[in-house]
Short mmCIF file of C-alpha atoms in Angstrom, two decimals:
data_model
loop_
_atom_site.label_atom_id
_atom_site.label_comp_id
_atom_site.label_asym_id
_atom_site.label_seq_id
_atom_site.Cartn_x
_atom_site.Cartn_y
_atom_site.Cartn_z
CA MET V 1 -9.88 -48.66 -18.77
CA LYS V 2 -8.08 -46.39 -21.45
CA PHE V 3 -11.32 -44.85 -22.27
CA LYS V 4 -11.71 -44.09 -18.88
CA LEU V 5 -8.38 -42.37 -18.28
CA VAL V 6 -8.72 -40.14 -21.38
CA LEU V 7 -12.29 -38.95 -20.19
CA LEU V 8 -10.57 -38.13 -16.67
CA PHE V 9 -7.92 -36.41 -18.51
CA LEU V 10 -10.22 -34.38 -20.70
CA LEU V 11 -12.38 -33.65 -17.63
CA ALA V 12 -9.51 -32.49 -15.69
CA SER V 13 -8.44 -30.16 -18.69
CA PHE V 14 -12.02 -28.75 -19.13
CA MET V 15 -11.83 -27.75 -15.12
CA VAL V 16 -8.83 -26.09 -15.34
CA SER V 17 -9.33 -23.99 -18.54
CA ALA V 18 -12.94 -23.28 -17.47
CA GLN V 19 -13.87 -19.49 -17.44
CA ILE V 20 -16.03 -17.78 -15.45
CA THR V 21 -18.80 -16.25 -17.76
CA GLU V 22 -20.02 -12.71 -17.53
CA PRO V 23 -23.23 -13.11 -15.59
CA GLU V 24 -21.56 -14.85 -12.91
CA VAL V 25 -19.15 -11.73 -12.45
CA ASP V 26 -21.71 -9.49 -12.41
CA VAL V 27 -23.60 -11.40 -9.59
CA LEU V 28 -20.09 -11.73 -7.69
CA VAL V 29 -19.30 -8.11 -7.83
CA ASP V 30 -22.49 -7.30 -7.30
CA ARG V 31 -22.67 -9.04 -4.09
CA THR V 32 -19.05 -7.86 -3.38
CA LEU V 33 -20.18 -4.06 -3.49
CA LYS V 34 -23.40 -4.87 -1.15
CA ALA V 35 -21.09 -7.10 1.18
CA PHE V 36 -18.25 -4.67 1.63
CA ASN V 37 -20.08 -1.27 1.22
CA VAL V 38 -17.62 -0.56 -1.88
CA PRO V 39 -19.41 1.85 -4.20
CA GLY V 40 -17.25 1.03 -7.49
CA ILE V 41 -15.51 -1.67 -8.46
CA ALA V 42 -13.74 -2.18 -12.23
CA VAL V 43 -12.44 -5.99 -13.22
CA GLY V 44 -10.04 -7.06 -15.72
CA ILE V 45 -9.34 -10.76 -16.79
CA ILE V 46 -6.60 -11.62 -19.30
CA LYS V 47 -6.35 -15.06 -20.74
CA ASP V 48 -3.84 -16.22 -23.22
CA GLY V 49 -2.33 -13.07 -24.04
CA LYS V 50 -5.97 -10.87 -24.69
CA LEU V 51 -8.12 -9.16 -22.29
CA VAL V 52 -11.38 -11.24 -22.47
CA PHE V 53 -13.21 -9.24 -19.89
CA ALA V 54 -13.36 -5.88 -18.78
CA LYS V 55 -16.20 -4.35 -17.22
CA GLY V 56 -17.04 -1.45 -14.34
CA TYR V 57 -19.61 -1.82 -11.61
CA GLY V 58 -21.42 0.98 -9.21
CA VAL V 59 -20.65 4.34 -9.37
CA THR V 60 -17.22 6.65 -9.54
CA ASN V 61 -18.56 8.95 -6.85
CA THR V 62 -21.42 8.37 -4.46
CA ASN V 63 -22.28 12.17 -4.97
CA THR V 64 -22.28 12.59 -8.75
CA LYS V 65 -23.50 8.58 -9.45
CA GLN V 66 -21.31 8.56 -12.61
CA LYS V 67 -21.09 4.95 -13.61
CA VAL V 68 -18.19 2.94 -13.55
CA ASP V 69 -16.94 1.40 -16.76
CA ALA V 70 -13.60 -0.39 -18.13
CA ASN V 71 -11.82 3.04 -19.00
CA THR V 72 -12.54 4.31 -15.60
CA LEU V 73 -9.13 5.54 -13.84
CA PHE V 74 -8.22 4.50 -10.46
CA GLY V 75 -5.48 5.23 -8.30
CA ILE V 76 -3.41 1.91 -8.52
CA ALA V 77 -1.49 2.71 -5.44
CA SER V 78 1.56 0.17 -4.88
CA ASN V 79 0.70 -1.71 -8.08
CA SER V 80 2.70 1.23 -9.03
CA LYS V 81 6.09 -0.36 -7.59
CA SER V 82 6.36 -2.86 -10.55
CA PHE V 83 6.49 0.08 -12.94
CA THR V 84 9.50 1.17 -10.77
CA SER V 85 11.52 -2.30 -10.82
CA ALA V 86 10.91 -2.23 -14.78
CA ALA V 87 12.51 1.23 -15.11
CA LEU V 88 15.42 0.17 -13.56
CA ALA V 89 15.51 -3.14 -15.45
CA LEU V 90 15.59 -1.00 -18.58
CA LEU V 91 18.43 0.79 -17.06
CA VAL V 92 20.17 -2.56 -16.62
CA ASP V 93 19.42 -3.40 -19.90
CA GLU V 94 20.98 -0.42 -21.44
CA GLY V 95 23.92 -0.90 -19.19
CA LYS V 96 23.59 2.17 -17.13
CA ILE V 97 23.31 0.44 -13.91
CA LYS V 98 23.63 -3.26 -12.10
CA TRP V 99 21.16 -4.56 -9.60
CA ASP V 100 23.76 -4.68 -7.08
CA ASP V 101 25.42 -1.51 -7.64
CA LYS V 102 25.53 0.47 -4.28
CA VAL V 103 23.11 3.09 -3.80
CA ILE V 104 25.67 5.80 -2.59
CA THR V 105 27.27 5.41 -6.04
CA TYR V 106 24.38 7.47 -7.33
CA LEU V 107 23.32 9.14 -4.48
CA PRO V 108 26.19 10.07 -2.25
CA GLU V 109 23.87 11.64 0.29
CA PHE V 110 21.79 8.10 1.01
CA LYS V 111 22.46 7.13 4.43
CA MET V 112 20.99 4.25 6.64
CA TYR V 113 20.99 4.11 10.36
CA ASN V 114 24.17 1.76 10.45
CA ASP V 115 26.98 2.89 8.58
CA TYR V 116 27.87 -0.80 7.09
CA VAL V 117 24.15 -1.15 5.84
CA THR V 118 24.59 2.45 4.08
CA ASN V 119 27.91 1.57 2.27
CA GLU V 120 26.44 -2.25 1.43
CA PHE V 121 22.78 -0.95 0.28
CA THR V 122 22.33 -1.78 -3.45
CA ILE V 123 19.55 -0.91 -5.68
CA ARG V 124 18.44 -4.41 -5.40
CA ASP V 125 17.75 -3.79 -1.74
CA LEU V 126 15.62 -0.69 -2.36
CA LEU V 127 12.99 -2.96 -4.15
CA THR V 128 12.87 -6.12 -1.73
CA HIS V 129 11.79 -4.99 1.83
CA ARG V 130 14.57 -6.28 3.65
CA SER V 131 16.34 -3.14 4.69
CA GLY V 132 15.76 -4.44 8.74
CA LEU V 133 13.51 -1.18 9.20
CA GLY V 134 10.02 -1.91 10.51
CA LEU V 135 6.99 -2.09 8.34
CA GLY V 136 6.23 1.28 7.22
CA ALA V 137 9.00 3.11 8.74
CA GLY V 138 8.89 6.60 8.25
CA ASP V 139 5.56 6.51 6.29
CA LEU V 140 4.60 9.66 8.09
CA MET V 141 7.04 11.44 5.78
CA ILE V 142 4.44 10.55 2.84
CA TRP V 143 0.91 10.00 4.93
CA PRO V 144 -1.46 11.45 5.17
CA ASP V 145 -1.50 13.92 2.28
CA GLY V 146 -1.45 17.74 3.25
CA HIS V 147 2.63 17.45 4.50
CA ASN V 148 5.34 19.36 3.03
CA PHE V 149 8.00 16.52 3.10
CA THR V 150 10.27 16.13 -0.22
CA SER V 151 11.82 13.08 -1.72
CA LYS V 152 14.98 14.96 -1.12
CA ASP V 153 13.82 14.80 2.74
CA ILE V 154 13.37 10.76 2.48
CA VAL V 155 17.15 10.32 1.29
CA LYS V 156 18.08 12.77 3.80
CA ASN V 157 15.89 11.48 6.95
CA ILE V 158 16.07 7.71 6.79
CA GLN V 159 19.16 7.62 8.63
CA TYR V 160 17.23 8.21 11.81
CA LEU V 161 14.96 5.67 11.46
CA LYS V 162 16.00 2.62 13.78
CA PRO V 163 16.32 -0.92 12.32
CA VAL V 164 14.02 -3.55 14.13
CA SER V 165 16.08 -6.55 12.36
CA GLY V 166 19.26 -7.28 10.74
CA PHE V 167 20.27 -6.10 7.29
CA ARG V 168 18.83 -8.79 4.53
CA THR V 169 17.32 -10.81 7.71
CA LYS V 170 13.70 -9.98 7.52
CA TYR V 171 10.77 -9.14 5.17
CA ASP V 172 8.85 -5.79 6.42
CA TYR V 173 7.24 -3.61 3.70
CA ASP V 174 8.47 -0.32 3.14
CA ASN V 175 7.52 2.56 0.66
CA LEU V 176 10.40 5.03 1.27
CA LEU V 177 13.00 3.10 -0.63
CA TYR V 178 10.55 2.85 -3.78
CA VAL V 179 10.84 6.73 -3.35
CA ILE V 180 14.32 6.50 -3.05
CA ALA V 181 14.40 4.19 -6.20
CA GLY V 182 12.60 6.88 -8.14
CA GLU V 183 15.44 9.14 -7.28
CA VAL V 184 18.23 6.53 -8.43
CA ILE V 185 16.19 6.46 -11.65
CA GLU V 186 15.84 10.30 -12.13
CA LYS V 187 19.85 10.45 -11.25
CA VAL V 188 20.99 8.05 -13.76
CA SER V 189 18.61 8.61 -16.60
CA GLY V 190 18.35 12.37 -16.27
CA SER V 191 14.44 12.28 -16.33
CA PRO V 192 12.21 12.50 -13.37
CA TRP V 193 10.40 9.19 -12.39
CA CYS V 194 7.17 10.24 -13.99
CA ASP V 195 8.47 11.30 -17.07
CA PHE V 196 10.63 8.26 -17.44
CA VAL V 197 7.74 5.69 -16.54
CA GLU V 198 5.39 7.46 -18.89
CA ASN V 199 7.81 7.72 -22.01
CA ARG V 200 9.67 4.48 -21.66
CA ILE V 201 7.12 2.35 -20.41
CA MET V 202 3.62 3.33 -20.64
CA LYS V 203 3.43 5.22 -24.08
CA PRO V 204 5.39 2.17 -25.82
CA ILE V 205 2.66 -0.50 -24.60
CA GLY V 206 -0.25 1.95 -25.30
CA MET V 207 -1.34 2.93 -21.78
CA ASN V 208 -2.46 5.95 -23.39
CA SER V 209 -5.51 6.97 -20.79
CA SER V 210 -3.31 6.44 -17.88
CA ALA V 211 -0.79 8.53 -16.10
CA ALA V 212 2.28 8.18 -13.50
CA SER V 213 0.79 10.76 -11.07
CA TRP V 214 -2.69 12.07 -10.43
CA SER V 215 -1.52 15.57 -11.58
CA ARG V 216 -0.56 14.46 -14.90
CA LEU V 217 -3.47 13.12 -16.40
CA LYS V 218 -4.92 14.75 -19.29
CA ASP V 219 -8.64 13.97 -18.65
CA THR V 220 -10.01 13.40 -15.22
CA THR V 221 -13.70 13.15 -16.29
CA ASN V 222 -13.87 9.62 -15.89
CA THR V 223 -11.96 9.08 -12.70
CA ILE V 224 -13.13 7.44 -9.23
CA VAL V 225 -12.81 9.37 -5.96
CA PRO V 226 -11.99 7.69 -2.71
CA HIS V 227 -14.50 6.72 -0.03
CA VAL V 228 -13.74 5.90 3.33
CA PRO V 229 -16.58 4.53 6.30
CA THR V 230 -16.87 7.18 8.65
CA ASN V 231 -18.97 7.38 11.81
CA GLY V 232 -21.47 4.84 10.26
CA LYS V 233 -21.59 6.43 6.60
CA LEU V 234 -19.69 6.01 3.81
CA GLU V 235 -18.07 9.51 3.10
CA VAL V 236 -16.24 10.90 -0.08
CA ILE V 237 -12.75 12.18 0.79
CA PRO V 238 -10.04 14.31 -0.58
CA ARG V 239 -7.54 12.09 -3.05
CA TYR V 240 -4.18 11.89 -2.30
CA THR V 241 -2.29 13.94 -4.71
CA ASN V 242 1.23 14.54 -3.44
CA PRO V 243 3.89 13.48 -6.03
CA ILE V 244 6.57 12.48 -3.30
CA PHE V 245 4.54 8.98 -3.35
CA ASP V 246 4.65 8.55 -7.02
CA ALA V 247 7.43 6.13 -7.68
CA ALA V 248 5.93 3.86 -4.87
CA ALA V 249 2.17 4.22 -5.35
CA GLY V 250 1.74 7.33 -7.82
CA LEU V 251 -0.17 5.65 -11.09
CA TYR V 252 -3.73 6.10 -12.30
CA ALA V 253 -5.22 3.33 -14.78
CA SER V 254 -7.88 1.65 -15.92
CA VAL V 255 -8.47 -1.90 -16.43
CA ASN V 256 -8.38 -1.55 -20.15
CA ASP V 257 -4.71 0.04 -19.66
CA LEU V 258 -3.31 -1.93 -17.15
CA SER V 259 -4.32 -5.26 -18.81
CA LYS V 260 -1.70 -4.03 -21.38
CA TRP V 261 0.99 -4.39 -18.56
CA LEU V 262 0.10 -7.92 -17.53
CA ILE V 263 0.04 -9.10 -20.87
CA VAL V 264 3.69 -7.32 -21.18
CA GLN V 265 4.70 -8.99 -17.76
CA MET V 266 3.30 -12.83 -19.01
CA ASN V 267 4.91 -12.16 -22.33
CA ASP V 268 8.68 -11.93 -20.94
CA GLY V 269 8.53 -8.12 -21.76
CA LYS V 270 7.34 -8.34 -25.12
CA TYR V 271 4.52 -6.36 -26.78
CA GLY V 272 3.11 -5.24 -29.87
CA ASP V 273 4.64 -6.53 -32.80
CA ASN V 274 7.42 -8.61 -31.11
CA GLN V 275 9.03 -5.49 -29.65
CA GLN V 276 10.90 -6.00 -26.37
CA LEU V 277 10.07 -3.86 -23.57
CA PHE V 278 12.83 -4.68 -21.08
CA SER V 279 14.87 -8.51 -21.63
CA LYS V 280 13.57 -11.42 -20.69
CA GLU V 281 16.93 -12.01 -18.56
CA GLN V 282 15.61 -8.90 -16.63
CA HIS V 283 11.94 -10.04 -16.61
CA ASP V 284 13.27 -13.35 -14.90
CA GLU V 285 15.15 -11.16 -12.64
CA MET V 286 12.17 -9.30 -11.30
CA TRP V 287 10.16 -12.56 -11.11
CA LYS V 288 12.96 -14.38 -9.05
CA ALA V 289 12.55 -14.54 -5.38
CA GLN V 290 14.61 -12.17 -3.36
CA THR V 291 13.26 -11.89 0.11
CA ILE V 292 11.48 -14.92 2.09
CA LEU V 293 8.03 -14.10 3.38
CA PRO V 294 6.37 -16.03 6.40
CA LEU V 295 3.77 -18.21 5.25
CA GLY V 296 0.95 -17.40 7.52
CA ASN V 297 -2.20 -17.18 6.67
CA SER V 298 -2.88 -18.77 2.69
CA TYR V 299 -6.39 -18.55 2.90
CA PRO V 300 -7.57 -20.47 1.14
CA TYR V 301 -4.82 -22.45 -0.84
CA LYS V 302 -2.13 -24.63 -0.25
CA THR V 303 1.09 -22.33 -0.18
CA LEU V 304 4.44 -24.11 -0.18
CA PHE V 305 6.51 -20.71 -0.25
CA LYS V 306 6.11 -17.02 -0.68
CA ASN V 307 8.53 -14.64 -1.43
CA TYR V 308 8.87 -11.12 -2.58
CA GLY V 309 10.83 -10.40 -6.16
CA LEU V 310 11.42 -6.82 -7.55
CA GLY V 311 8.05 -5.03 -7.33
CA TRP V 312 6.32 -8.38 -7.15
CA LYS V 313 4.91 -10.81 -4.92
CA LEU V 314 5.54 -14.26 -5.45
CA GLU V 315 3.68 -17.49 -4.00
CA ASP V 316 2.88 -21.24 -4.61
CA ILE V 317 -0.97 -21.29 -5.21
CA ASN V 318 -1.81 -24.93 -5.31
CA GLY V 319 1.23 -25.78 -7.22
CA HIS V 320 0.99 -22.99 -9.68
CA LEU V 321 3.00 -19.72 -9.15
CA GLN V 322 1.19 -16.62 -8.70
CA VAL V 323 2.63 -13.10 -9.33
CA SER V 324 0.90 -10.52 -7.69
CA HIS V 325 0.70 -6.93 -5.90
CA THR V 326 -1.98 -4.98 -4.12
CA GLY V 327 -1.96 -1.17 -3.34
CA GLY V 328 -3.72 0.99 -0.92
CA LEU V 329 -4.43 4.81 -0.62
CA ASP V 330 -7.13 6.46 1.45
CA GLY V 331 -10.21 5.40 -0.02
CA ILE V 332 -8.82 3.19 -2.52
CA VAL V 333 -7.33 -0.44 -2.80
CA THR V 334 -6.59 -2.35 -5.68
CA GLN V 335 -5.16 -5.80 -6.85
CA THR V 336 -2.86 -7.32 -9.91
CA LEU V 337 -2.65 -10.78 -10.15
CA MET V 338 -1.18 -13.41 -12.32
CA ILE V 339 -1.04 -17.20 -13.02
CA PRO V 340 1.77 -17.64 -15.86
CA ASP V 341 1.35 -21.08 -16.43
CA LEU V 342 -2.24 -20.70 -17.14
CA LYS V 343 -1.58 -17.13 -19.14
CA LEU V 344 -4.56 -15.72 -16.56
CA GLY V 345 -4.19 -12.07 -15.48
CA ILE V 346 -6.67 -10.94 -12.73
CA ILE V 347 -7.32 -7.27 -12.11
CA VAL V 348 -9.55 -5.69 -9.62
CA LEU V 349 -9.93 -1.88 -8.88
CA THR V 350 -12.03 -0.27 -5.93
CA ASN V 351 -12.68 3.05 -4.87
CA GLN V 352 -13.12 2.07 -0.96
CA GLN V 353 -10.32 0.92 1.25
CA ASN V 354 -11.87 -2.42 2.05
CA GLY V 355 -9.10 -5.37 0.98
CA PRO V 356 -10.87 -8.17 1.41
CA ALA V 357 -13.27 -6.73 -1.58
CA PHE V 358 -10.79 -7.44 -4.18
CA MET V 359 -9.68 -10.78 -2.69
CA ALA V 360 -13.35 -12.10 -2.75
CA ILE V 361 -13.49 -11.38 -6.55
CA SER V 362 -9.81 -12.38 -7.58
CA ASN V 363 -10.32 -15.36 -5.73
CA THR V 364 -13.46 -16.20 -7.27
CA ILE V 365 -12.39 -16.11 -10.73
CA LYS V 366 -9.27 -17.65 -9.93
CA ASP V 367 -10.65 -20.44 -8.42
CA ARG V 368 -12.90 -21.06 -11.56
CA TYR V 369 -9.61 -21.37 -13.98
CA LEU V 370 -7.92 -23.53 -11.57
CA GLY V 371 -10.39 -25.74 -11.20
CA ILE V 372 -10.88 -25.97 -7.68
CA SER V 373 -14.21 -25.60 -5.20
CA ASN V 374 -13.48 -23.07 -2.16
CA PRO V 375 -15.73 -21.55 0.21
CA ASP V 376 -17.93 -18.45 -0.64
CA HIS V 377 -15.29 -15.73 -0.39
CA VAL V 378 -17.65 -12.82 -0.43
CA THR V 379 -19.48 -14.65 2.82
CA ALA V 380 -16.17 -16.06 4.26
CA LEU V 381 -14.25 -12.59 3.79
CA SER V 382 -16.83 -10.12 4.81
CA ASP V 383 -17.53 -12.41 8.05
CA GLU V 384 -13.94 -12.16 8.93
CA ARG V 385 -13.60 -8.93 8.14
CA ARG V 386 -16.82 -8.12 10.55
CA GLN V 387 -14.89 -10.03 13.14
CA ARG V 388 -11.59 -8.07 12.88
CA GLU V 389 -13.70 -4.88 13.04
CA SER V 390 -15.29 -5.91 16.17
CA ASN V 391 -12.30 -6.93 17.95
CA ALA V 392 -10.61 -3.74 17.02
CA ASP V 393 -14.03 -1.76 17.63
CA LYS V 394 -13.44 -3.33 21.21
CA VAL V 395 -10.22 -2.26 21.74
CA THR V 396 -10.80 1.37 21.02
CA ASP V 397 -14.43 1.26 22.89
CA ASP V 398 -12.56 0.17 26.01
CA VAL V 399 -10.14 3.13 25.83
CA TRP V 400 -12.76 5.83 24.85
CA VAL V 401 -14.75 4.76 27.79
CA VAL V 402 -12.10 5.46 30.24
CA VAL V 403 -11.16 8.84 28.56
CA ASP V 404 -15.01 9.91 28.75
CA LYS V 405 -15.08 8.69 32.11
CA ASN V 406 -12.17 10.92 33.09
CA THR V 407 -13.39 14.13 30.88
CA LYS V 408 -16.82 14.10 32.89
CA ASP V 409 -14.94 13.73 36.09
CA ALA V 410 -14.79 17.01 37.62
CA THR V 411 -12.12 15.77 40.77
CA LEU V 412 -9.66 15.35 38.12
CA LYS V 413 -7.31 18.35 38.20
CA PHE V 414 -4.32 18.82 35.87
CA ASP V 415 -1.44 21.09 35.32
CA LEU V 416 -1.74 21.46 31.38
CA LYS V 417 1.32 23.61 31.07
CA LYS V 418 3.55 20.98 32.09
CA TYR V 419 2.31 19.25 28.84
CA THR V 420 2.55 22.26 26.70
CA GLY V 421 5.67 23.08 24.40
CA THR V 422 7.25 21.98 21.28
CA TYR V 423 8.61 18.62 20.82
CA THR V 424 10.90 17.53 17.94
CA ASP V 425 11.54 14.22 16.17
CA ASN V 426 14.67 13.90 14.18
CA TRP V 427 13.14 12.68 10.88
CA PHE V 428 9.24 13.84 11.41
CA GLY V 429 10.29 17.23 12.89
CA ALA V 430 8.13 19.52 15.33
CA ILE V 431 4.85 19.23 16.79
CA SER V 432 3.37 21.63 19.54
CA ILE V 433 1.10 20.66 22.30
CA GLU V 434 -1.06 23.92 22.71
CA GLU V 435 -3.63 24.73 25.46
CA LYS V 436 -6.70 26.49 24.53
CA LYS V 437 -9.55 27.16 26.97
CA GLY V 438 -8.38 24.49 29.27
CA LYS V 439 -7.70 21.78 26.83
CA LEU V 440 -4.65 20.38 25.23
CA TYR V 441 -4.34 20.17 21.40
CA PHE V 442 -1.83 18.62 19.00
CA LYS V 443 -0.51 20.17 15.74
CA SER V 444 2.26 18.88 13.55
CA ALA V 445 4.39 21.81 11.94
CA ARG V 446 5.43 19.54 8.62
CA SER V 447 2.07 17.27 8.34
CA SER V 448 -0.74 20.19 8.75
CA ARG V 449 -3.63 17.52 8.79
CA LEU V 450 -2.25 15.79 11.86
CA THR V 451 -4.07 17.86 14.53
CA GLY V 452 -6.44 16.99 17.22
CA GLU V 453 -7.45 17.28 20.62
CA ILE V 454 -5.49 15.61 23.57
CA LEU V 455 -7.43 14.19 26.19
CA PHE V 456 -6.51 12.40 29.49
CA TYR V 457 -6.37 8.34 29.64
CA LYS V 458 -4.14 7.22 32.39
CA ASP V 459 -1.09 8.13 34.56
CA GLN V 460 1.10 10.02 31.70
CA THR V 461 -0.71 8.65 28.95
CA PHE V 462 -3.08 10.64 26.88
CA VAL V 463 -4.67 10.23 23.91
CA VAL V 464 -4.91 12.40 20.26
CA LYS V 465 -8.53 12.29 18.55
CA TRP V 466 -7.29 13.61 15.17
CA ASN V 467 -9.70 16.27 14.02
CA VAL V 468 -9.96 14.20 10.39
CA ARG V 469 -12.37 11.39 11.42
CA SER V 470 -11.63 9.45 8.07
CA PHE V 471 -8.08 8.80 9.03
CA HIS V 472 -9.19 6.14 12.09
CA ALA V 473 -5.85 6.50 13.54
CA ASP V 474 -6.23 7.93 16.58
CA ALA V 475 -3.01 7.29 18.77
CA PHE V 476 -1.85 7.57 22.35
CA LEU V 477 0.54 9.86 23.75
CA PHE V 478 3.38 8.78 26.21
CA PHE V 479 4.88 11.28 28.06
CA ASP V 480 7.82 11.35 30.48
CA LEU V 481 8.29 13.92 32.94
CA GLY V 482 12.06 15.60 33.99
CA SER V 483 13.20 16.40 37.38
CA ASP V 484 11.42 19.69 37.10
CA GLY V 485 7.63 18.08 36.64
CA LYS V 486 7.53 19.10 33.22
CA ALA V 487 7.02 16.65 30.11
CA ASN V 488 10.35 16.39 28.41
CA HIS V 489 9.89 13.43 26.15
CA LEU V 490 7.07 11.90 24.39
CA THR V 491 6.37 8.76 22.05
CA MET V 492 3.01 7.52 20.43
CA LYS V 493 1.29 4.43 19.44
CA ALA V 494 -2.03 3.81 17.47
CA ILE V 495 -5.04 2.78 19.49
CA SER V 496 -6.56 0.58 17.00
CA PRO V 497 -4.89 -2.67 15.69
CA MET V 498 -6.73 -1.85 12.52
CA THR V 499 -4.88 1.58 12.06
CA ASP V 500 -3.14 1.67 8.90
CA PHE V 501 0.60 0.74 8.99
CA SER V 502 1.46 4.11 7.27
CA TYR V 503 0.72 5.94 10.49
CA ASP V 504 3.96 4.70 11.91
CA PHE V 505 3.52 6.60 15.31
CA GLN V 506 5.47 3.97 16.96
CA ASP V 507 8.76 5.29 15.07
CA LEU V 508 8.50 8.76 16.77
CA ASP V 509 10.71 9.71 19.40
CA PHE V 510 9.89 13.41 20.41
CA ASN V 511 12.28 15.34 22.80
CA ARG V 512 11.19 18.97 24.25
CA SER V 513 13.08 21.85 22.24
CA LYS V 514 10.94 24.33 23.58
#
């Protein structure tokens, strides 16, 4: 009996510590590239404090066919948020700030919609997605690229965004407050966010090829370009380069460099020859649950809790704490993941905006180390993605069938001039509705790429078809008419349920100004 127990114990230990082999990862990633139509992927695996696997697959650019390798630089997008929380942790260690200091102490001009919230809003609140604002509220000040908003505009304009829930009562992911956190770092330290993060975090731990922003990369010869499926074809699109987004999503890094960051995280802030980047106390604070997340779909694991810490998502995965984050920009999605009790870290970087692709890879690798058998993630997630896309296509197709029918109906006559004019939103600024050759066009004054033709749908509802088709963000326009019969008010809403949440058209409230 004792022999059997020992054998079972050894077998269980082997299963938990089993490693995935390079040929297995090769097959996994090759299947993922094809299933999700991703041009290039880089994968890193950290185990027991060391990078044990780092490899690139596919191409950085479908036009040049340059190969991805472990040193290829990707925009890591919102994985940058953990660097912002760590920068603030360094300032806490130095006694320059406290997590629960009020933001207005450092940025007196900071103001939320509600005076009470303004006065009570802390540095901790900037990082925890519990402000009361809705998902991605105000992101049209940072998204898409091509706008002329500044971080100062965000600090000023956030007061106009109306809350959708009570302060500190509900999780809704945001980006703008991380931009404001970057402003706090600059105000307290005297260094811009990029300088601080590079000099105080990235250089000390050896992230020598990476940079805190695209414009600061010294060598861009081995860098991916973003890709988006557009009109049935994978298209290279312009990369996001605006520095306004840096404190929330600016970093460019490779799996080789990013592995050093995860090693520091899993080593309580230590790096190199027993040097301390940030204290264990602050490490634990960043990994402490701050905001409760709904359990929701925990595919395919048993999950007892989900929370957000300071720049990290924290959740139970079959009895193990998982510390992770994801990131997305136009044509790029990425993931960093750690299971601290296994001393396991996983990095997956891609140059296409298909999130289930990185999940298929990280879940499969994770399963092997956890010693559990789960479904074929590539097949399961690609099937689920296709179903979601099919459902979304039905929604948009139904709208465009009506629009196309209206366009061809010669009996439909409109007085287009009652819709033309300038409309202004408190935080987004002005847009113009113009008539040219019997057609209406939308043009944003501050976000130059948001231009497109306006087409009739029904009643006083129109749709705008953006000139940049890779946005996948066509939207309804809901006009209200005044007593004079002219439109005096306008709201918007994305048509497709799969439109990226950063196109927060629903937060806009335009009134005619001219």
